[in-house]
Structure formats: C-alpha cells, structure tokens
C-alpha cells in the first residue's frame, strides 16, 4: 500500500487547519508595508525576476542560481511575532501532530532515521552528541533516543509550544535560536535540521550558527523543499508547499553552494520524497489543477494510478526530481 498525504494530513483536520492558517495570513498581511527587500538567500545576487504573486507576497526567481524566494520579506522580528501568535502552529501542535503521530513514525520518521544512520555509517560519523535544530513535535528525537545509536541527544527549539511538546517526550531541549547557542562542554558530532531552513529570514546566519555547534568533520543533514521537484514544478503557485511560512525555495545546486560558502563540504544529495505524485493527483481530482492535453500525466496519475503511481514516485526519487530533498555535508 502506498503512503499517501491523507496519512499525515487528513482531509477533515486540514479543513480546520486552513481556517486557522487563513487567520494567520490576514494577520501578517497587515504588516506588508514593513517587509524589506533582500538579495538571493543562496548566492546573494540581486538579479531576479517575478515568478508569481500569492497571498500578496512576491515569489521571485534568482537569475543566477534559480532559487525562488519571497522578496520583499518579513523582518526577523515580524517572523518571530508571527510564529508566537500563529493559530496554525498551535493547531498542528495540539491536533494534527498528535493524531497522526503513529502514521508519521511508520511512514516518515523510521525511514528517515534508517537513512540517516546508514549515511552516518558510510561516512564514519562519531556516535557522540546528536543535535537536532528545530525538532518540532519531537517525534524524530524520541525515536532516535530509543534507538540508542548516539550517546547523547540535544534539541534546539525556539518555539515555546513545540519546545514544551519535546520536553513532555523526555527530550533535552534548549529553547533558543541556534545562532544564540554556545555549547560549552561538547560540540555536536552530527547535526540535523529537518524542514527549517526554508522558513528563515537569513539562511546564512542560520548556517553560521550551526557551524559553531559542530565538530570539525562533523556531519550536517539538511532537508527542505526542492523548487525543481515535480510537485512544485507541476502545480506552481497552486502547490501548498508555496505558503507564507516558506520564504526560501532552494534547489540541490543552490543549497549546496550556500553550504560550501559557509564552510561545509557536500557529501551526498538525494530527494527521497514520497508524496509528489499523490499530492498532484489529489489536486487534479479536486479540480484545483487542470490537465491540459497531457495524456502522460492523466495515464499515470489518474487512469493507471494503482499500477503506475508507486513506480512513478520511485522514478522521481531516484532521479532527484522529488520536491523533498536532503543535502548531507561535513564541516571543513
């Protein structure tokens, strides 16, 4: 049986989530006149073209590295204000994460943990301190601690509600931004940050903060949306991945260059995403996305879904065409 979007984002819950998200959208739109212009978050170029507008935000594409990003964007203080008052995040933390946790563990967390450990073995990572930056609800951290692969686990989570959820799971948590943390006794052997960097005003400052916390030759795992992935490429502005919280939409090349610029060596890149085909299929079936004379997509995603759907998603994964990407690097 294929893993589907409904396993982790049930339609009934998402209807209520959208109501909360719409409140957040209206709140941040009231502060649009405070947004500031920025250069490309990946390569710092100031040459870009407008891709589209959504939520009254400008989504632009860098002409140099093809990163898509929100420009102008909310300042860090507005971002902090947004998350502190977000009804959407409170709803996820109170309802969606707890009610879908078993499915997430089975379909996302355990495969993610297995892949991370495999990569650690390949590159000979030390099994001492594992630092997770932005642990969210704490599900991955809890599973990692159970595995006892690393000697110690520490999480850095600036959002109060999410930090409390992690603490309830028995995790060791610092409620700070990573750039304000100073690990006195021991630097991390491995750092992971899952789906965080796309939310940030300044990814470079974030990576400088991470670099301070990691040992030389320590491994860094970063995951985020891939702007060249099938879901975003097919749906464009209709993609739910394009939202007001995601400010940065890297591709494998641009994120790799950003890491190299900040003192990391790229070891591996992959796109293990499992939901592109299912998400696009749902948009087509709901009428939100129209297939215009595309017999191939109609045959794969609609007419022959049961026989072709899984193999098509595997094709996207293997050819680095999924919208979910990993970049694995080590500190130089």
mmCIF file of C-alpha atoms in Angstrom:
data_model
loop_
_atom_site.group_PDB
_atom_site.id
_atom_site.type_symbol
_atom_site.label_atom_id
_atom_site.label_comp_id
_atom_site.label_asym_id
_atom_site.label_seq_id
_atom_site.Cartn_x
_atom_site.Cartn_y
_atom_site.Cartn_z
ATOM 1 C CA UNK A 1 0.000 0.000 0.000
ATOM 2 C CA UNK A 2 1.334 3.424 -0.936
ATOM 3 C CA UNK A 3 1.953 6.113 1.645
ATOM 4 C CA UNK A 4 -0.497 8.951 0.984
ATOM 5 C CA UNK A 5 -0.879 12.574 2.008
ATOM 6 C CA UNK A 6 -4.038 11.708 3.953
ATOM 7 C CA UNK A 7 -1.944 9.543 6.317
ATOM 8 C CA UNK A 8 -0.251 12.628 7.742
ATOM 9 C CA UNK A 9 -2.624 15.430 6.727
ATOM 10 C CA UNK A 10 -6.181 14.026 6.998
ATOM 11 C CA UNK A 11 -8.731 15.996 4.987
ATOM 12 C CA UNK A 12 -11.040 16.530 7.988
ATOM 13 C CA UNK A 13 -8.262 18.046 10.078
ATOM 14 C CA UNK A 14 -6.891 20.075 7.192
ATOM 15 C CA UNK A 15 -10.225 21.824 6.669
ATOM 16 C CA UNK A 16 -9.968 23.243 10.185
ATOM 17 C CA UNK A 17 -6.241 23.882 9.732
ATOM 18 C CA UNK A 18 -6.967 26.061 6.715
ATOM 19 C CA UNK A 19 -9.298 28.232 8.785
ATOM 20 C CA UNK A 20 -6.509 28.860 11.271
ATOM 21 C CA UNK A 21 -3.981 29.403 8.513
ATOM 22 C CA UNK A 22 -6.231 31.982 6.853
ATOM 23 C CA UNK A 23 -6.320 33.940 10.116
ATOM 24 C CA UNK A 24 -2.507 33.900 10.174
ATOM 25 C CA UNK A 25 -2.393 35.077 6.552
ATOM 26 C CA UNK A 26 -4.634 38.060 7.291
ATOM 27 C CA UNK A 27 -2.569 38.960 10.353
ATOM 28 C CA UNK A 28 0.772 39.021 8.549
ATOM 29 C CA UNK A 29 -0.683 40.826 5.538
ATOM 30 C CA UNK A 30 -1.401 43.747 7.866
ATOM 31 C CA UNK A 31 2.377 44.205 8.141
ATOM 32 C CA UNK A 32 3.260 44.034 4.438
ATOM 33 C CA UNK A 33 4.496 47.636 4.469
ATOM 34 C CA UNK A 34 7.192 46.586 6.973
ATOM 35 C CA UNK A 35 8.679 43.933 4.667
ATOM 36 C CA UNK A 36 12.207 44.556 3.378
ATOM 37 C CA UNK A 37 13.974 43.712 0.128
ATOM 38 C CA UNK A 38 16.791 41.163 0.169
ATOM 39 C CA UNK A 39 19.311 39.588 -2.180
ATOM 40 C CA UNK A 40 19.118 35.917 -3.091
ATOM 41 C CA UNK A 41 19.398 33.853 0.129
ATOM 42 C CA UNK A 42 21.603 31.300 -1.656
ATOM 43 C CA UNK A 43 24.084 33.245 -3.799
ATOM 44 C CA UNK A 44 23.457 36.870 -2.714
ATOM 45 C CA UNK A 45 22.716 38.031 -6.267
ATOM 46 C CA UNK A 46 20.354 40.969 -6.612
ATOM 47 C CA UNK A 47 19.224 39.947 -10.091
ATOM 48 C CA UNK A 48 15.803 38.296 -10.124
ATOM 49 C CA UNK A 49 12.509 38.049 -11.983
ATOM 50 C CA UNK A 50 8.993 37.761 -10.599
ATOM 51 C CA UNK A 51 7.601 34.211 -10.829
ATOM 52 C CA UNK A 52 4.156 34.933 -9.373
ATOM 53 C CA UNK A 53 2.245 36.566 -6.543
ATOM 54 C CA UNK A 54 0.443 34.610 -3.829
ATOM 55 C CA UNK A 55 -1.020 35.813 -0.518
ATOM 56 C CA UNK A 56 0.078 39.307 -1.681
ATOM 57 C CA UNK A 57 3.700 38.070 -1.431
ATOM 58 C CA UNK A 58 6.157 38.288 -4.346
ATOM 59 C CA UNK A 59 7.805 34.965 -5.208
ATOM 60 C CA UNK A 60 10.877 35.758 -7.301
ATOM 61 C CA UNK A 61 13.494 33.611 -9.035
ATOM 62 C CA UNK A 62 17.213 34.342 -8.842
ATOM 63 C CA UNK A 63 18.637 34.717 -12.341
ATOM 64 C CA UNK A 64 21.971 33.342 -11.171
ATOM 65 C CA UNK A 65 21.188 30.164 -9.171
ATOM 66 C CA UNK A 66 17.425 29.742 -9.777
ATOM 67 C CA UNK A 67 16.496 29.773 -6.116
ATOM 68 C CA UNK A 68 12.942 31.021 -5.647
ATOM 69 C CA UNK A 69 12.363 33.263 -2.644
ATOM 70 C CA UNK A 70 9.961 35.748 -1.095
ATOM 71 C CA UNK A 71 11.089 39.303 -1.822
ATOM 72 C CA UNK A 72 10.442 41.631 -0.080
ATOM 73 C CA UNK A 73 10.056 39.551 3.058
ATOM 74 C CA UNK A 74 9.159 39.968 6.735
ATOM 75 C CA UNK A 75 11.989 41.020 9.028
ATOM 76 C CA UNK A 76 13.139 38.578 11.705
ATOM 77 C CA UNK A 77 11.145 40.385 14.402
ATOM 78 C CA UNK A 78 7.959 40.005 12.316
ATOM 79 C CA UNK A 79 8.710 36.322 11.728
ATOM 80 C CA UNK A 80 9.154 35.807 15.476
ATOM 81 C CA UNK A 81 5.894 37.692 16.129
ATOM 82 C CA UNK A 82 4.113 35.580 13.507
ATOM 83 C CA UNK A 83 5.134 32.237 14.992
ATOM 84 C CA UNK A 84 4.496 33.367 18.566
ATOM 85 C CA UNK A 85 0.904 34.246 17.599
ATOM 86 C CA UNK A 86 0.274 31.598 14.935
ATOM 87 C CA UNK A 87 -3.067 29.814 15.282
ATOM 88 C CA UNK A 88 -1.939 27.431 12.540
ATOM 89 C CA UNK A 89 1.079 26.192 14.514
ATOM 90 C CA UNK A 90 -0.967 25.830 17.691
ATOM 91 C CA UNK A 91 -3.481 23.710 15.748
ATOM 92 C CA UNK A 92 -0.758 21.477 14.298
ATOM 93 C CA UNK A 93 0.827 21.030 17.730
ATOM 94 C CA UNK A 94 -2.486 20.317 19.508
ATOM 95 C CA UNK A 95 -4.310 18.209 16.918
ATOM 96 C CA UNK A 96 -2.556 17.197 13.687
ATOM 97 C CA UNK A 97 0.823 16.089 15.077
ATOM 98 C CA UNK A 98 -0.641 14.032 17.970
ATOM 99 C CA UNK A 99 -3.408 12.420 15.906
ATOM 100 C CA UNK A 100 -1.134 11.460 13.008
ATOM 101 C CA UNK A 101 1.968 10.605 15.014
ATOM 102 C CA UNK A 102 1.700 6.821 14.556
ATOM 103 C CA UNK A 103 1.429 7.216 10.778
ATOM 104 C CA UNK A 104 4.315 9.699 10.756
ATOM 105 C CA UNK A 105 6.517 7.349 12.755
ATOM 106 C CA UNK A 106 5.795 4.441 10.398
ATOM 107 C CA UNK A 107 5.945 6.264 7.069
ATOM 108 C CA UNK A 108 8.331 9.186 7.666
ATOM 109 C CA UNK A 109 10.268 9.037 10.929
ATOM 110 C CA UNK A 110 11.525 5.443 10.895
ATOM 111 C CA UNK A 111 12.587 5.534 7.210
ATOM 112 C CA UNK A 112 14.263 8.919 7.862
ATOM 113 C CA UNK A 113 16.112 7.567 10.889
ATOM 114 C CA UNK A 114 17.177 4.436 8.988
ATOM 115 C CA UNK A 115 18.533 6.529 6.110
ATOM 116 C CA UNK A 116 20.332 8.941 8.455
ATOM 117 C CA UNK A 117 22.064 6.085 10.300
ATOM 118 C CA UNK A 118 23.047 4.432 7.006
ATOM 119 C CA UNK A 119 24.684 7.673 5.858
ATOM 120 C CA UNK A 120 26.407 8.118 9.229
ATOM 121 C CA UNK A 121 27.865 4.625 8.850
ATOM 122 C CA UNK A 122 29.070 5.320 5.309
ATOM 123 C CA UNK A 123 30.918 8.483 6.344
ATOM 124 C CA UNK A 124 32.122 7.241 9.736
ATOM 125 C CA UNK A 125 30.309 9.765 11.903
ATOM 126 C CA UNK A 126 31.101 9.786 15.609
ATOM 127 C CA UNK A 127 28.231 8.463 17.736
ATOM 128 C CA UNK A 128 28.539 11.044 20.495
ATOM 129 C CA UNK A 129 26.315 14.143 20.558
ATOM 130 C CA UNK A 130 23.428 14.403 18.102
ATOM 131 C CA UNK A 131 21.941 17.896 17.845
ATOM 132 C CA UNK A 132 18.546 18.446 16.213
ATOM 133 C CA UNK A 133 17.777 22.032 15.239
ATOM 134 C CA UNK A 134 14.039 22.619 15.011
ATOM 135 C CA UNK A 135 12.693 19.288 16.335
ATOM 136 C CA UNK A 136 9.065 20.398 16.073
ATOM 137 C CA UNK A 137 6.775 17.972 17.910
ATOM 138 C CA UNK A 138 9.794 15.881 18.948
ATOM 139 C CA UNK A 139 8.806 12.654 17.204
ATOM 140 C CA UNK A 140 12.111 12.112 15.395
ATOM 141 C CA UNK A 141 14.106 12.908 18.533
ATOM 142 C CA UNK A 142 12.100 10.446 20.578
ATOM 143 C CA UNK A 143 12.665 7.643 18.055
ATOM 144 C CA UNK A 144 16.360 8.464 17.786
ATOM 145 C CA UNK A 145 16.807 8.346 21.568
ATOM 146 C CA UNK A 146 15.027 4.955 21.668
ATOM 147 C CA UNK A 147 17.475 3.644 19.075
ATOM 148 C CA UNK A 148 20.465 4.445 21.350
ATOM 149 C CA UNK A 149 22.709 4.908 18.321
ATOM 150 C CA UNK A 150 24.121 8.184 19.672
ATOM 151 C CA UNK A 151 25.422 8.667 23.195
ATOM 152 C CA UNK A 152 23.580 11.970 23.703
ATOM 153 C CA UNK A 153 20.706 13.896 22.119
ATOM 154 C CA UNK A 154 20.018 17.628 22.356
ATOM 155 C CA UNK A 155 17.335 19.702 20.647
ATOM 156 C CA UNK A 156 17.235 23.423 19.892
ATOM 157 C CA UNK A 157 13.649 24.652 19.512
ATOM 158 C CA UNK A 158 12.805 28.381 19.774
ATOM 159 C CA UNK A 159 9.002 27.998 19.647
ATOM 160 C CA UNK A 160 7.545 27.672 23.185
ATOM 161 C CA UNK A 161 4.662 25.278 22.399
ATOM 162 C CA UNK A 162 6.869 22.944 20.380
ATOM 163 C CA UNK A 163 9.646 23.062 22.987
ATOM 164 C CA UNK A 164 7.074 22.017 25.626
ATOM 165 C CA UNK A 165 5.949 19.119 23.424
ATOM 166 C CA UNK A 166 9.559 17.936 23.144
ATOM 167 C CA UNK A 167 10.095 18.228 26.894
ATOM 168 C CA UNK A 168 6.933 16.156 27.517
ATOM 169 C CA UNK A 169 8.555 13.430 25.429
ATOM 170 C CA UNK A 170 11.542 13.475 27.793
ATOM 171 C CA UNK A 171 13.885 15.227 25.352
ATOM 172 C CA UNK A 172 16.700 17.544 26.365
ATOM 173 C CA UNK A 173 15.745 20.926 24.840
ATOM 174 C CA UNK A 174 17.229 24.416 24.637
ATOM 175 C CA UNK A 175 14.541 26.994 23.860
ATOM 176 C CA UNK A 176 16.715 29.313 21.774
ATOM 177 C CA UNK A 177 17.709 30.139 18.216
ATOM 178 C CA UNK A 178 20.716 28.124 17.092
ATOM 179 C CA UNK A 179 22.811 31.248 16.458
ATOM 180 C CA UNK A 180 22.466 32.275 20.126
ATOM 181 C CA UNK A 181 23.562 28.880 21.498
ATOM 182 C CA UNK A 182 27.088 28.178 22.731
ATOM 183 C CA UNK A 183 27.822 24.542 23.565
ATOM 184 C CA UNK A 184 30.483 24.733 26.268
ATOM 185 C CA UNK A 185 31.205 21.114 27.147
ATOM 186 C CA UNK A 186 30.939 19.332 23.804
ATOM 187 C CA UNK A 187 30.373 20.139 20.148
ATOM 188 C CA UNK A 188 27.960 18.014 18.140
ATOM 189 C CA UNK A 189 29.185 15.039 16.114
ATOM 190 C CA UNK A 190 26.086 15.192 13.911
ATOM 191 C CA UNK A 191 23.503 17.943 13.395
ATOM 192 C CA UNK A 192 20.172 17.536 11.619
ATOM 193 C CA UNK A 193 17.652 20.184 10.721
ATOM 194 C CA UNK A 194 14.504 18.928 9.026
ATOM 195 C CA UNK A 195 12.296 21.408 7.152
ATOM 196 C CA UNK A 196 13.604 24.530 8.925
ATOM 197 C CA UNK A 197 15.877 26.469 6.568
ATOM 198 C CA UNK A 198 13.028 27.321 4.176
ATOM 199 C CA UNK A 199 11.320 29.340 6.945
ATOM 200 C CA UNK A 200 14.224 31.632 7.809
ATOM 201 C CA UNK A 201 14.889 35.278 7.054
ATOM 202 C CA UNK A 202 18.628 34.620 6.715
ATOM 203 C CA UNK A 203 19.727 31.049 5.944
ATOM 204 C CA UNK A 204 23.378 32.185 6.011
ATOM 205 C CA UNK A 205 23.133 33.393 9.612
ATOM 206 C CA UNK A 206 21.437 30.106 10.483
ATOM 207 C CA UNK A 207 24.264 28.074 8.933
ATOM 208 C CA UNK A 208 26.881 30.165 10.697
ATOM 209 C CA UNK A 209 25.074 29.338 13.947
ATOM 210 C CA UNK A 210 25.072 25.629 13.094
ATOM 211 C CA UNK A 211 28.759 25.729 12.213
ATOM 212 C CA UNK A 212 29.555 26.982 15.727
ATOM 213 C CA UNK A 213 27.889 23.936 17.282
ATOM 214 C CA UNK A 214 29.531 21.178 15.219
ATOM 215 C CA UNK A 215 32.920 19.488 15.382
ATOM 216 C CA UNK A 216 35.357 19.622 12.509
ATOM 217 C CA UNK A 217 34.391 16.839 10.064
ATOM 218 C CA UNK A 218 31.037 16.534 11.841
ATOM 219 C CA UNK A 219 28.051 15.703 9.629
ATOM 220 C CA UNK A 220 25.165 18.035 8.835
ATOM 221 C CA UNK A 221 21.818 16.813 7.468
ATOM 222 C CA UNK A 222 19.573 19.480 5.948
ATOM 223 C CA UNK A 223 16.167 18.818 4.410
ATOM 224 C CA UNK A 224 13.782 21.249 2.725
ATOM 225 C CA UNK A 225 11.598 21.633 -0.383
ATOM 226 C CA UNK A 226 13.276 21.268 -3.770
ATOM 227 C CA UNK A 227 11.994 24.000 -6.095
ATOM 228 C CA UNK A 228 12.860 21.818 -9.094
ATOM 229 C CA UNK A 229 10.739 18.966 -7.719
ATOM 230 C CA UNK A 230 7.744 17.502 -9.541
ATOM 231 C CA UNK A 231 5.051 18.831 -7.200
ATOM 232 C CA UNK A 232 6.178 22.478 -7.282
ATOM 233 C CA UNK A 233 7.025 22.361 -10.981
ATOM 234 C CA UNK A 234 3.660 20.894 -11.896
ATOM 235 C CA UNK A 235 1.386 22.870 -9.577
ATOM 236 C CA UNK A 236 3.298 26.170 -9.436
ATOM 237 C CA UNK A 237 1.553 28.698 -7.203
ATOM 238 C CA UNK A 238 -1.237 26.162 -6.525
ATOM 239 C CA UNK A 239 1.223 23.988 -4.619
ATOM 240 C CA UNK A 240 0.548 24.010 -0.869
ATOM 241 C CA UNK A 241 4.317 23.948 -0.397
ATOM 242 C CA UNK A 242 4.230 27.558 -1.582
ATOM 243 C CA UNK A 243 2.957 29.261 1.544
ATOM 244 C CA UNK A 244 3.599 32.361 3.644
ATOM 245 C CA UNK A 245 5.865 30.495 6.064
ATOM 246 C CA UNK A 246 8.281 29.228 3.421
ATOM 247 C CA UNK A 247 10.495 32.132 2.390
ATOM 248 C CA UNK A 248 13.264 30.163 0.624
ATOM 249 C CA UNK A 249 12.873 27.570 -2.147
ATOM 250 C CA UNK A 250 16.308 26.155 -2.914
ATOM 251 C CA UNK A 251 17.341 23.596 -5.489
ATOM 252 C CA UNK A 252 20.036 20.998 -4.876
ATOM 253 C CA UNK A 253 22.720 23.085 -6.572
ATOM 254 C CA UNK A 254 21.886 26.385 -4.867
ATOM 255 C CA UNK A 255 21.632 24.888 -1.363
ATOM 256 C CA UNK A 256 24.909 23.040 -1.930
ATOM 257 C CA UNK A 257 26.643 26.283 -2.923
ATOM 258 C CA UNK A 258 25.236 28.056 0.132
ATOM 259 C CA UNK A 259 26.629 25.332 2.377
ATOM 260 C CA UNK A 260 30.022 25.446 0.667
ATOM 261 C CA UNK A 261 30.122 29.212 1.094
ATOM 262 C CA UNK A 262 29.557 28.712 4.824
ATOM 263 C CA UNK A 263 32.368 26.234 5.386
ATOM 264 C CA UNK A 264 30.837 22.848 4.571
ATOM 265 C CA UNK A 265 31.795 20.158 2.062
ATOM 266 C CA UNK A 266 28.934 18.413 0.248
ATOM 267 C CA UNK A 267 28.948 14.635 0.690
ATOM 268 C CA UNK A 268 25.606 13.495 -0.706
ATOM 269 C CA UNK A 269 22.361 14.847 -2.168
ATOM 270 C CA UNK A 270 19.097 12.991 -2.583
ATOM 271 C CA UNK A 271 15.348 13.538 -2.989
ATOM 272 C CA UNK A 272 13.599 10.769 -1.019
ATOM 273 C CA UNK A 273 10.184 12.465 -1.128
ATOM 274 C CA UNK A 274 7.219 10.079 -1.227
ATOM 275 C CA UNK A 275 4.232 12.330 -1.869
ATOM 276 C CA UNK A 276 4.712 14.303 -5.117
ATOM 277 C CA UNK A 277 2.546 12.063 -7.250
ATOM 278 C CA UNK A 278 -0.163 11.685 -4.608
ATOM 279 C CA UNK A 279 -0.348 15.446 -3.970
ATOM 280 C CA UNK A 280 -0.602 16.308 -7.672
ATOM 281 C CA UNK A 281 -3.178 13.553 -8.195
ATOM 282 C CA UNK A 282 -5.368 14.962 -5.396
ATOM 283 C CA UNK A 283 -5.190 18.457 -6.908
ATOM 284 C CA UNK A 284 -6.274 17.066 -10.284
ATOM 285 C CA UNK A 285 -9.145 15.042 -8.818
ATOM 286 C CA UNK A 286 -10.392 18.031 -6.804
ATOM 287 C CA UNK A 287 -10.356 20.230 -9.903
ATOM 288 C CA UNK A 288 -7.754 22.609 -8.435
ATOM 289 C CA UNK A 289 -5.264 21.655 -11.147
ATOM 290 C CA UNK A 290 -6.309 21.123 -14.748
ATOM 291 C CA UNK A 291 -4.524 18.705 -17.054
ATOM 292 C CA UNK A 292 -4.426 20.360 -20.447
ATOM 293 C CA UNK A 293 -3.729 17.860 -23.236
ATOM 294 C CA UNK A 294 -1.311 15.921 -21.038
ATOM 295 C CA UNK A 295 -2.092 12.296 -21.800
ATOM 296 C CA UNK A 296 1.013 11.096 -19.948
ATOM 297 C CA UNK A 297 0.081 12.600 -16.574
ATOM 298 C CA UNK A 298 -3.537 11.545 -16.986
ATOM 299 C CA UNK A 299 -2.500 7.961 -17.687
ATOM 300 C CA UNK A 300 -0.026 7.764 -14.801
ATOM 301 C CA UNK A 301 -1.807 9.764 -12.091
ATOM 302 C CA UNK A 302 -5.451 9.057 -12.909
ATOM 303 C CA UNK A 303 -6.196 6.160 -15.255
ATOM 304 C CA UNK A 304 -3.426 3.788 -14.126
ATOM 305 C CA UNK A 305 -2.729 5.044 -10.603
ATOM 306 C CA UNK A 306 -2.840 1.627 -8.918
ATOM 307 C CA UNK A 307 -0.258 0.147 -11.271
ATOM 308 C CA UNK A 308 1.911 3.172 -12.124
ATOM 309 C CA UNK A 309 1.664 5.550 -9.151
ATOM 310 C CA UNK A 310 4.263 3.951 -6.897
ATOM 311 C CA UNK A 311 6.797 3.329 -9.672
ATOM 312 C CA UNK A 312 6.409 6.912 -10.901
ATOM 313 C CA UNK A 313 7.184 8.260 -7.428
ATOM 314 C CA UNK A 314 10.217 5.967 -7.221
ATOM 315 C CA UNK A 315 11.379 7.357 -10.572
ATOM 316 C CA UNK A 316 11.166 10.891 -9.137
ATOM 317 C CA UNK A 317 13.139 9.838 -6.062
ATOM 318 C CA UNK A 318 15.927 8.094 -7.954
ATOM 319 C CA UNK A 319 16.365 10.931 -10.448
ATOM 320 C CA UNK A 320 16.407 13.708 -7.821
ATOM 321 C CA UNK A 321 13.085 15.056 -9.031
ATOM 322 C CA UNK A 322 11.072 14.854 -5.830
ATOM 323 C CA UNK A 323 10.035 18.077 -4.090
ATOM 324 C CA UNK A 324 11.587 16.891 -0.789
ATOM 325 C CA UNK A 325 15.392 16.997 -0.757
ATOM 326 C CA UNK A 326 18.294 16.155 1.545
ATOM 327 C CA UNK A 327 21.773 17.613 1.461
ATOM 328 C CA UNK A 328 24.421 15.908 3.581
ATOM 329 C CA UNK A 329 27.612 17.857 4.312
ATOM 330 C CA UNK A 330 30.561 17.897 6.691
ATOM 331 C CA UNK A 331 32.225 20.810 8.421
ATOM 332 C CA UNK A 332 35.576 21.562 6.832
#
